Structure formats: structure tokens, C-alpha cells
């Protein structure tokens, strides 16, 4: 993903420069071909202003100044704040209805953004994940009809500099939270579970953790590059009467896959609840 990309000439406004907002800004500058001076940021909390300004980003004191002449307005605030931020943007004298809102907020439907804008406006809705902080993320993305294909392609290209991009219907944007938005936490938990057992078996963290991380990265790359199914990859590690087969038997007897499915459905249910709460 860390490939050099052609220059991106649009003006970008970021409302919110917390964890995700500042990570996306840094990624776009480092890998997306975006000039820092074309990025304007407004945040209520100025903690990240210094470091962003050192990169050449223009940090301003009002929403109005941030969105002046913006082609894209990135909404990088918590879901519960999105409505008021959209209203603030649309009430500003500098707001142009042609600006595309790009939301990274979980569970916030495009219709809510349009409602807060007082009518249909161009909106791109995304669901990123935190590995984007190191340019290795995954992001699901959709748009409404007011976003033309060229502007949508430009935003997809930008995100592709820091994440795997998957375009989908908006109806999949809540379910995808369980697939790629929240799933880094499941993977961390899996890694921690192997680590905890390794420590119990007498390994030091310095010995075990690099082996586990290397294994997870390597296994993921094997899946990415495989010329066969994932079941076949598993079968190739499981020699008859061997050690891996014993471990896999326990995972199946203990319904490992069912547990993951159960967790993902709980995640989806909460995503729907949050959407409902935001719209009530
Ligand atoms: N973290 C994740 O794993 C993850 C993954 C995918 C998507 N997301 C989405 O990313 C979005 C941002 O999350 P985050 O973790 O970056 O949050 P964050 O670190 O809290 O950053 C949000 C920033 O926006 C500021 N803010 C609050 N109200 C504002 C306003 N009215 N105008 C301008 N700025 C305002 C906040 O300031 P205060 O601190 O003063 O409120 C904070 O600095 C969320 O919608 C979340 O759903 C997060």
C-alpha cells in the first residue's frame, strides 16, 4: 500500500483530527500524493495541531475557515457528533453544496447526513479500521448518487494509499463493521491468547511475540496469495496423526468458528442499534 501516488489536487477539509483523522491526514501526505498545504483542519481539541502544522497542514479556528473552497469535507468525529458538525458546516457562509462529505463515522447513514444538511448533498460513507494508522488498513466505502464517479474514484484512490479498499452497497456498511472495522480487536485477542499460553509454557515475551506476529502476518499473506481454498491451506498444515491436527480438533470441538460468528452477529446488532439511536 505504501506506493507513491500521482499528485492529488483537491482541497481537503478535516473536521476532527483525533486518532483516525490525524492518521488519515498523515497517510494521505506520506503516501497519497496530497500536498499538506491543501489540507485544512478544524478540531475543538487542539492537541494534534502542532504536529500537523509541522507537516504543513493548515489548522484553523473555525469550521467556516476549514471548509472554504473544500472539494471534500472529511467528517472524523465520533458518530454522536456527526449531526451537529454537518449542521455547523451547512450553516457556514463558506459552505458550498457541491462539497462532498466523506464520513468515517461508524453506523452513521448517508440519509442522516443529508437530513442534517437540509436536503440531498454528495456523501461518501466509509468504514475504516485502525491499522490505517500505520498505512496497513482496510476500508469499506460507498456513495450516494450525487457523488460523480470521478470524485468517488479519486477518494478510493486516496484511501488505497493507506488501506485495502472495498466498494459496496450502503446496506452492507453496518455489517462490515464486524468484518473489518472491529475485527482488528479479535485478531489482537487471538494473538494475546497464543502469547499467554506461550508464557505459561515458559517462553519469554521476547521469544514468543515475534514468532506469533510473524506467523499471523505470514499466514495472512499465504491466504492472500493462495492458489487454493483456506480449507486446503489448513489441510496442508495438518499432517495425518500430527500435532496441528490435534490442535484443530480441539478448536472444532470447542466450536471456535461458532464463537467468532456469534461475536460478529453481536457486533452487527450493536451497529444497527447505534444507527437507530442516532436517527431517533
Ligand atoms: N477508532 C476506531 O477503531 C475507528 C475505526 C473506524 C472508524 N472510526 C470512526 O472514526 C471516527 C473518529 O474516531 P477517533 O477515534 O478518531 O475519535 P477521536 O480521537 O475522539 O477524534 C475526534 C476529534 O474530534 C473532536 N471534536 C469533537 N467535537 C467536534 C466538533 N464539533 N468539531 C470539531 N471537532 C470536534 C474531538 O475533540 P474532543 O476530544 O474535545 O471531543 C476529537 O479531537 C468515529 O466516528 C469512529 O466511528 C473509528
GROMACS .gro file of C-alpha atoms and ligand atoms in nm:
model
  328
    1UNK     CA    1   0.000   0.000   0.000
    2UNK     CA    2   0.287   0.234   0.059
    3UNK     CA    3   0.319   0.319  -0.308
    4UNK     CA    4   0.387   0.664  -0.442
    5UNK     CA    5   0.077   0.811  -0.597
    6UNK     CA    6   0.020   1.087  -0.851
    7UNK     CA    7  -0.044   1.435  -0.708
    8UNK     CA    8  -0.394   1.490  -0.575
    9UNK     CA    9  -0.501   1.847  -0.640
   10UNK     CA   10  -0.828   1.886  -0.448
   11UNK     CA   11  -0.867   2.086  -0.129
   12UNK     CA   12  -0.948   1.868   0.170
   13UNK     CA   13  -1.113   1.986   0.493
   14UNK     CA   14  -1.090   1.767   0.802
   15UNK     CA   15  -1.335   1.820   1.085
   16UNK     CA   16  -1.179   1.626   1.371
   17UNK     CA   17  -0.808   1.547   1.397
   18UNK     CA   18  -0.810   1.279   1.665
   19UNK     CA   19  -0.678   0.923   1.625
   20UNK     CA   20  -0.833   0.846   1.289
   21UNK     CA   21  -0.840   1.197   1.142
   22UNK     CA   22  -0.473   1.267   1.202
   23UNK     CA   23  -0.371   0.917   1.089
   24UNK     CA   24  -0.558   0.962   0.761
   25UNK     CA   25  -0.405   1.308   0.710
   26UNK     CA   26  -0.053   1.173   0.768
   27UNK     CA   27  -0.116   0.879   0.536
   28UNK     CA   28  -0.254   1.097   0.258
   29UNK     CA   29   0.050   1.326   0.279
   30UNK     CA   30   0.308   1.045   0.304
   31UNK     CA   31   0.160   0.801   0.054
   32UNK     CA   32  -0.139   0.960  -0.122
   33UNK     CA   33   0.032   1.240  -0.315
   34UNK     CA   34  -0.162   1.505  -0.120
   35UNK     CA   35   0.016   1.833  -0.055
   36UNK     CA   36  -0.003   1.924   0.317
   37UNK     CA   37  -0.093   2.283   0.227
   38UNK     CA   38  -0.415   2.163   0.061
   39UNK     CA   39  -0.538   2.013   0.389
   40UNK     CA   40  -0.733   2.235   0.630
   41UNK     CA   41  -0.819   2.106   0.975
   42UNK     CA   42  -1.065   2.218   1.238
   43UNK     CA   43  -1.088   2.043   1.574
   44UNK     CA   44  -1.234   2.156   1.906
   45UNK     CA   45  -0.940   1.987   2.075
   46UNK     CA   46  -0.609   2.136   1.953
   47UNK     CA   47  -0.375   1.861   2.084
   48UNK     CA   48  -0.268   1.747   1.738
   49UNK     CA   49  -0.247   2.095   1.581
   50UNK     CA   50   0.126   2.139   1.649
   51UNK     CA   51   0.236   1.814   1.489
   52UNK     CA   52   0.003   1.859   1.191
   53UNK     CA   53   0.120   2.217   1.138
   54UNK     CA   54   0.481   2.091   1.138
   55UNK     CA   55   0.383   1.877   0.838
   56UNK     CA   56   0.248   2.188   0.663
   57UNK     CA   57  -0.122   2.123   0.728
   58UNK     CA   58  -0.330   2.438   0.785
   59UNK     CA   59  -0.502   2.418   1.123
   60UNK     CA   60  -0.778   2.676   1.167
   61UNK     CA   61  -1.005   2.804   1.443
   62UNK     CA   62  -1.345   2.769   1.278
   63UNK     CA   63  -1.541   2.522   1.069
   64UNK     CA   64  -1.609   2.810   0.833
   65UNK     CA   65  -1.237   2.860   0.758
   66UNK     CA   66  -1.175   2.486   0.722
   67UNK     CA   67  -1.443   2.422   0.461
   68UNK     CA   68  -1.385   2.734   0.247
   69UNK     CA   69  -1.345   2.609  -0.114
   70UNK     CA   70  -1.319   2.248   0.009
   71UNK     CA   71  -1.380   1.979  -0.252
   72UNK     CA   72  -1.410   1.718   0.022
   73UNK     CA   73  -1.512   1.759   0.387
   74UNK     CA   74  -1.388   1.465   0.594
   75UNK     CA   75  -1.607   1.400   0.898
   76UNK     CA   76  -1.363   1.248   1.151
   77UNK     CA   77  -1.560   1.297   1.472
   78UNK     CA   78  -1.744   1.044   1.689
   79UNK     CA   79  -2.074   0.920   1.543
   80UNK     CA   80  -2.279   1.111   1.803
   81UNK     CA   81  -2.116   1.440   1.693
   82UNK     CA   82  -2.161   1.399   1.316
   83UNK     CA   83  -2.510   1.557   1.303
   84UNK     CA   84  -2.406   1.877   1.477
   85UNK     CA   85  -2.087   1.903   1.270
   86UNK     CA   86  -2.281   1.867   0.943
   87UNK     CA   87  -2.526   2.133   1.061
   88UNK     CA   88  -2.234   2.363   1.154
   89UNK     CA   89  -2.079   2.311   0.810
   90UNK     CA   90  -2.402   2.380   0.624
   91UNK     CA   91  -2.475   2.691   0.831
   92UNK     CA   92  -2.134   2.839   0.746
   93UNK     CA   93  -2.122   3.115   0.479
   94UNK     CA   94  -1.829   2.937   0.317
   95UNK     CA   95  -2.022   2.610   0.264
   96UNK     CA   96  -2.081   2.502  -0.096
   97UNK     CA   97  -2.338   2.233  -0.163
   98UNK     CA   98  -2.105   2.077  -0.419
   99UNK     CA   99  -1.854   1.982  -0.147
  100UNK     CA  100  -1.852   1.608  -0.086
  101UNK     CA  101  -1.890   1.494   0.276
  102UNK     CA  102  -1.666   1.194   0.344
  103UNK     CA  103  -1.773   1.027   0.667
  104UNK     CA  104  -1.558   0.778   0.857
  105UNK     CA  105  -1.810   0.752   1.141
  106UNK     CA  106  -1.938   0.406   1.229
  107UNK     CA  107  -2.314   0.345   1.190
  108UNK     CA  108  -2.395   0.692   1.054
  109UNK     CA  109  -2.619   0.652   0.746
  110UNK     CA  110  -2.589   0.878   0.443
  111UNK     CA  111  -2.956   0.974   0.489
  112UNK     CA  112  -2.879   1.123   0.833
  113UNK     CA  113  -2.603   1.340   0.690
  114UNK     CA  114  -2.838   1.461   0.413
  115UNK     CA  115  -3.113   1.526   0.668
  116UNK     CA  116  -2.875   1.740   0.876
  117UNK     CA  117  -2.768   1.919   0.559
  118UNK     CA  118  -3.132   2.010   0.491
  119UNK     CA  119  -3.155   1.802   0.174
  120UNK     CA  120  -2.957   1.575  -0.054
  121UNK     CA  121  -2.587   1.655  -0.075
  122UNK     CA  122  -2.295   1.446  -0.208
  123UNK     CA  123  -2.185   1.196   0.059
  124UNK     CA  124  -1.926   0.919   0.066
  125UNK     CA  125  -1.964   0.684   0.364
  126UNK     CA  126  -1.667   0.475   0.474
  127UNK     CA  127  -1.582   0.221   0.740
  128UNK     CA  128  -1.208   0.223   0.807
  129UNK     CA  129  -1.008   0.034   1.069
  130UNK     CA  130  -0.722   0.127   1.298
  131UNK     CA  131  -0.436  -0.049   1.111
  132UNK     CA  132  -0.479   0.251   0.882
  133UNK     CA  133  -0.274   0.430   1.149
  134UNK     CA  134   0.032   0.250   1.005
  135UNK     CA  135  -0.084   0.258   0.642
  136UNK     CA  136  -0.200  -0.105   0.651
  137UNK     CA  137  -0.574  -0.059   0.694
  138UNK     CA  138  -0.886  -0.190   0.530
  139UNK     CA  139  -1.176   0.036   0.436
  140UNK     CA  140  -1.525  -0.028   0.304
  141UNK     CA  141  -1.673   0.256   0.102
  142UNK     CA  142  -1.997   0.361  -0.067
  143UNK     CA  143  -2.155   0.678  -0.204
  144UNK     CA  144  -2.487   0.835  -0.288
  145UNK     CA  145  -2.596   0.932  -0.640
  146UNK     CA  146  -2.481   1.294  -0.606
  147UNK     CA  147  -2.116   1.188  -0.598
  148UNK     CA  148  -1.993   1.151  -0.955
  149UNK     CA  149  -1.777   0.855  -1.046
  150UNK     CA  150  -1.466   1.066  -1.097
  151UNK     CA  151  -1.472   1.218  -0.747
  152UNK     CA  152  -1.555   0.877  -0.598
  153UNK     CA  153  -1.265   0.716  -0.784
  154UNK     CA  154  -1.034   0.989  -0.656
  155UNK     CA  155  -1.131   0.927  -0.296
  156UNK     CA  156  -1.098   0.548  -0.339
  157UNK     CA  157  -0.753   0.602  -0.489
  158UNK     CA  158  -0.653   0.824  -0.197
  159UNK     CA  159  -0.763   0.568   0.060
  160UNK     CA  160  -0.590   0.292  -0.135
  161UNK     CA  161  -0.260   0.458  -0.039
  162UNK     CA  162  -0.317   0.356   0.325
  163UNK     CA  163  -0.570   0.072   0.309
  164UNK     CA  164  -0.723  -0.209   0.112
  165UNK     CA  165  -1.040  -0.055  -0.037
  166UNK     CA  166  -1.363  -0.244  -0.095
  167UNK     CA  167  -1.659  -0.069  -0.262
  168UNK     CA  168  -2.002  -0.192  -0.156
  169UNK     CA  169  -2.369  -0.102  -0.121
  170UNK     CA  170  -2.462   0.112   0.177
  171UNK     CA  171  -2.678  -0.175   0.309
  172UNK     CA  172  -2.351  -0.360   0.390
  173UNK     CA  173  -2.186  -0.071   0.577
  174UNK     CA  174  -2.316  -0.172   0.923
  175UNK     CA  175  -2.244  -0.546   0.875
  176UNK     CA  176  -1.894  -0.468   0.751
  177UNK     CA  177  -1.808  -0.326   1.094
  178UNK     CA  178  -1.795  -0.686   1.221
  179UNK     CA  179  -1.586  -0.797   0.920
  180UNK     CA  180  -1.313  -0.532   0.908
  181UNK     CA  181  -1.393  -0.238   1.140
  182UNK     CA  182  -1.393  -0.422   1.473
  183UNK     CA  183  -1.206  -0.734   1.369
  184UNK     CA  184  -0.855  -0.599   1.443
  185UNK     CA  185  -0.956  -0.643   1.809
  186UNK     CA  186  -1.043  -1.011   1.752
  187UNK     CA  187  -0.703  -1.062   1.589
  188UNK     CA  188  -0.526  -0.887   1.879
  189UNK     CA  189  -0.717  -1.114   2.118
  190UNK     CA  190  -0.615  -1.422   1.921
  191UNK     CA  191  -0.251  -1.311   1.930
  192UNK     CA  192  -0.276  -1.241   2.304
  193UNK     CA  193  -0.430  -1.583   2.367
  194UNK     CA  194  -0.141  -1.760   2.194
  195UNK     CA  195   0.106  -1.534   2.377
  196UNK     CA  196  -0.048  -1.600   2.720
  197UNK     CA  197  -0.027  -1.976   2.667
  198UNK     CA  198   0.330  -1.946   2.539
  199UNK     CA  199   0.425  -1.753   2.856
  200UNK     CA  200   0.260  -2.026   3.066
  201UNK     CA  201   0.472  -2.280   2.880
  202UNK     CA  202   0.791  -2.096   2.983
  203UNK     CA  203   0.873  -1.882   2.682
  204UNK     CA  204   0.964  -1.518   2.738
  205UNK     CA  205   0.761  -1.249   2.565
  206UNK     CA  206   1.073  -1.152   2.365
  207UNK     CA  207   1.097  -1.507   2.236
  208UNK     CA  208   0.731  -1.572   2.166
  209UNK     CA  209   0.577  -1.247   2.044
  210UNK     CA  210   0.793  -1.201   1.730
  211UNK     CA  211   0.721  -1.564   1.636
  212UNK     CA  212   0.346  -1.516   1.680
  213UNK     CA  213   0.333  -1.185   1.494
  214UNK     CA  214   0.546  -1.327   1.214
  215UNK     CA  215   0.316  -1.628   1.193
  216UNK     CA  216  -0.001  -1.417   1.175
  217UNK     CA  217   0.146  -1.190   0.907
  218UNK     CA  218   0.283  -1.487   0.713
  219UNK     CA  219  -0.043  -1.683   0.737
  220UNK     CA  220  -0.239  -1.379   0.617
  221UNK     CA  221  -0.002  -1.345   0.320
  222UNK     CA  222  -0.047  -1.716   0.244
  223UNK     CA  223  -0.426  -1.665   0.231
  224UNK     CA  224  -0.378  -1.357   0.012
  225UNK     CA  225  -0.156  -1.539  -0.238
  226UNK     CA  226  -0.303  -1.889  -0.221
  227UNK     CA  227  -0.394  -2.082  -0.534
  228UNK     CA  228  -0.628  -2.296  -0.322
  229UNK     CA  229  -0.903  -2.260  -0.062
  230UNK     CA  230  -0.841  -2.170   0.303
  231UNK     CA  231  -0.961  -2.520   0.395
  232UNK     CA  232  -0.687  -2.661   0.174
  233UNK     CA  233  -0.426  -2.437   0.340
  234UNK     CA  234  -0.537  -2.574   0.677
  235UNK     CA  235  -0.527  -2.930   0.546
  236UNK     CA  236  -0.170  -2.880   0.422
  237UNK     CA  237  -0.055  -2.794   0.779
  238UNK     CA  238  -0.242  -3.088   0.931
  239UNK     CA  239  -0.031  -3.399   0.870
  240UNK     CA  240  -0.216  -3.723   0.948
  241UNK     CA  241  -0.170  -3.814   1.315
  242UNK     CA  242   0.033  -3.492   1.356
  243UNK     CA  243   0.040  -3.212   1.610
  244UNK     CA  244  -0.161  -2.949   1.420
  245UNK     CA  245  -0.445  -3.194   1.365
  246UNK     CA  246  -0.471  -3.241   1.742
  247UNK     CA  247  -0.493  -2.864   1.791
  248UNK     CA  248  -0.750  -2.822   1.511
  249UNK     CA  249  -0.964  -3.100   1.657
  250UNK     CA  250  -0.982  -2.909   1.987
  251UNK     CA  251  -1.071  -2.581   1.809
  252UNK     CA  252  -1.353  -2.759   1.624
  253UNK     CA  253  -1.479  -2.948   1.930
  254UNK     CA  254  -1.489  -2.618   2.120
  255UNK     CA  255  -1.681  -2.453   1.831
  256UNK     CA  256  -1.422  -2.183   1.759
  257UNK     CA  257  -1.595  -2.080   1.433
  258UNK     CA  258  -1.934  -2.056   1.608
  259UNK     CA  259  -1.785  -1.828   1.873
  260UNK     CA  260  -1.645  -1.595   1.607
  261UNK     CA  261  -1.980  -1.595   1.425
  262UNK     CA  262  -2.162  -1.518   1.749
  263UNK     CA  263  -1.924  -1.228   1.822
  264UNK     CA  264  -1.972  -1.086   1.472
  265UNK     CA  265  -2.351  -1.101   1.498
  266UNK     CA  266  -2.334  -0.920   1.835
  267UNK     CA  267  -2.122  -0.653   1.666
  268UNK     CA  268  -2.376  -0.618   1.382
  269UNK     CA  269  -2.663  -0.590   1.630
  270UNK     CA  270  -2.487  -0.308   1.815
  271UNK     CA  271  -2.411  -0.130   1.486
  272UNK     CA  272  -2.781  -0.135   1.399
  273UNK     CA  273  -2.876  -0.014   1.748
  274UNK     CA  274  -2.633   0.279   1.719
  275UNK     CA  275  -2.777   0.371   1.376
  276UNK     CA  276  -3.126   0.369   1.525
  277UNK     CA  277  -3.020   0.575   1.828
  278UNK     CA  278  -2.852   0.832   1.603
  279UNK     CA  279  -3.165   0.875   1.394
  280UNK     CA  280  -3.417   0.895   1.681
  281LIG     N1  281  -1.110   0.413   1.647
  281LIG     C1  282  -1.153   0.315   1.565
  281LIG     O1  283  -1.124   0.195   1.578
  281LIG     C2  284  -1.236   0.352   1.448
  281LIG     C3  285  -1.248   0.263   1.340
  281LIG     C4  286  -1.327   0.301   1.233
  281LIG     C5  287  -1.393   0.421   1.235
  281LIG     N2  288  -1.382   0.503   1.340
  281LIG     C6  289  -1.457   0.627   1.340
  281LIG     O2  290  -1.367   0.735   1.338
  281LIG     C7  291  -1.433   0.848   1.396
  281LIG     C8  292  -1.334   0.925   1.477
  281LIG     O3  293  -1.282   0.840   1.578
  281LIG     P1  294  -1.148   0.877   1.656
  281LIG     O4  295  -1.108   0.754   1.727
  281LIG     O5  296  -1.051   0.945   1.564
  281LIG     O6  297  -1.206   0.988   1.759
  281LIG     P2  298  -1.123   1.096   1.843
  281LIG     O7  299  -0.982   1.054   1.859
  281LIG     O8  300  -1.206   1.127   1.964
  281LIG     O9  301  -1.122   1.225   1.746
  281LIG     C9  302  -1.232   1.305   1.724
  281LIG    C10  303  -1.189   1.451   1.741
  281LIG    O10  304  -1.298   1.535   1.703
  281LIG    C11  305  -1.307   1.640   1.801
  281LIG     N3  306  -1.439   1.701   1.802
  281LIG    C12  307  -1.546   1.675   1.882
  281LIG     N4  308  -1.649   1.756   1.850
  281LIG    C13  309  -1.607   1.834   1.749
  281LIG    C14  310  -1.668   1.939   1.674
  281LIG     N5  311  -1.795   1.975   1.697
  281LIG     N6  312  -1.595   1.998   1.577
  281LIG    C15  313  -1.468   1.959   1.553
  281LIG     N7  314  -1.405   1.862   1.621
  281LIG    C16  315  -1.472   1.800   1.718
  281LIG    C17  316  -1.273   1.570   1.928
  281LIG    O11  317  -1.244   1.664   2.029
  281LIG     P3  318  -1.285   1.629   2.183
  281LIG    O12  319  -1.193   1.519   2.225
  281LIG    O13  320  -1.266   1.758   2.255
  281LIG    O14  321  -1.429   1.583   2.181
  281LIG    C18  322  -1.153   1.486   1.886
  281LIG    O15  323  -1.034   1.561   1.887
  281LIG    C19  324  -1.552   0.794   1.475
  281LIG    O16  325  -1.673   0.835   1.414
  281LIG    C20  326  -1.540   0.644   1.465
  281LIG    O17  327  -1.667   0.578   1.449
  281LIG    C21  328  -1.302   0.474   1.446
   0.00000   0.00000   0.00000
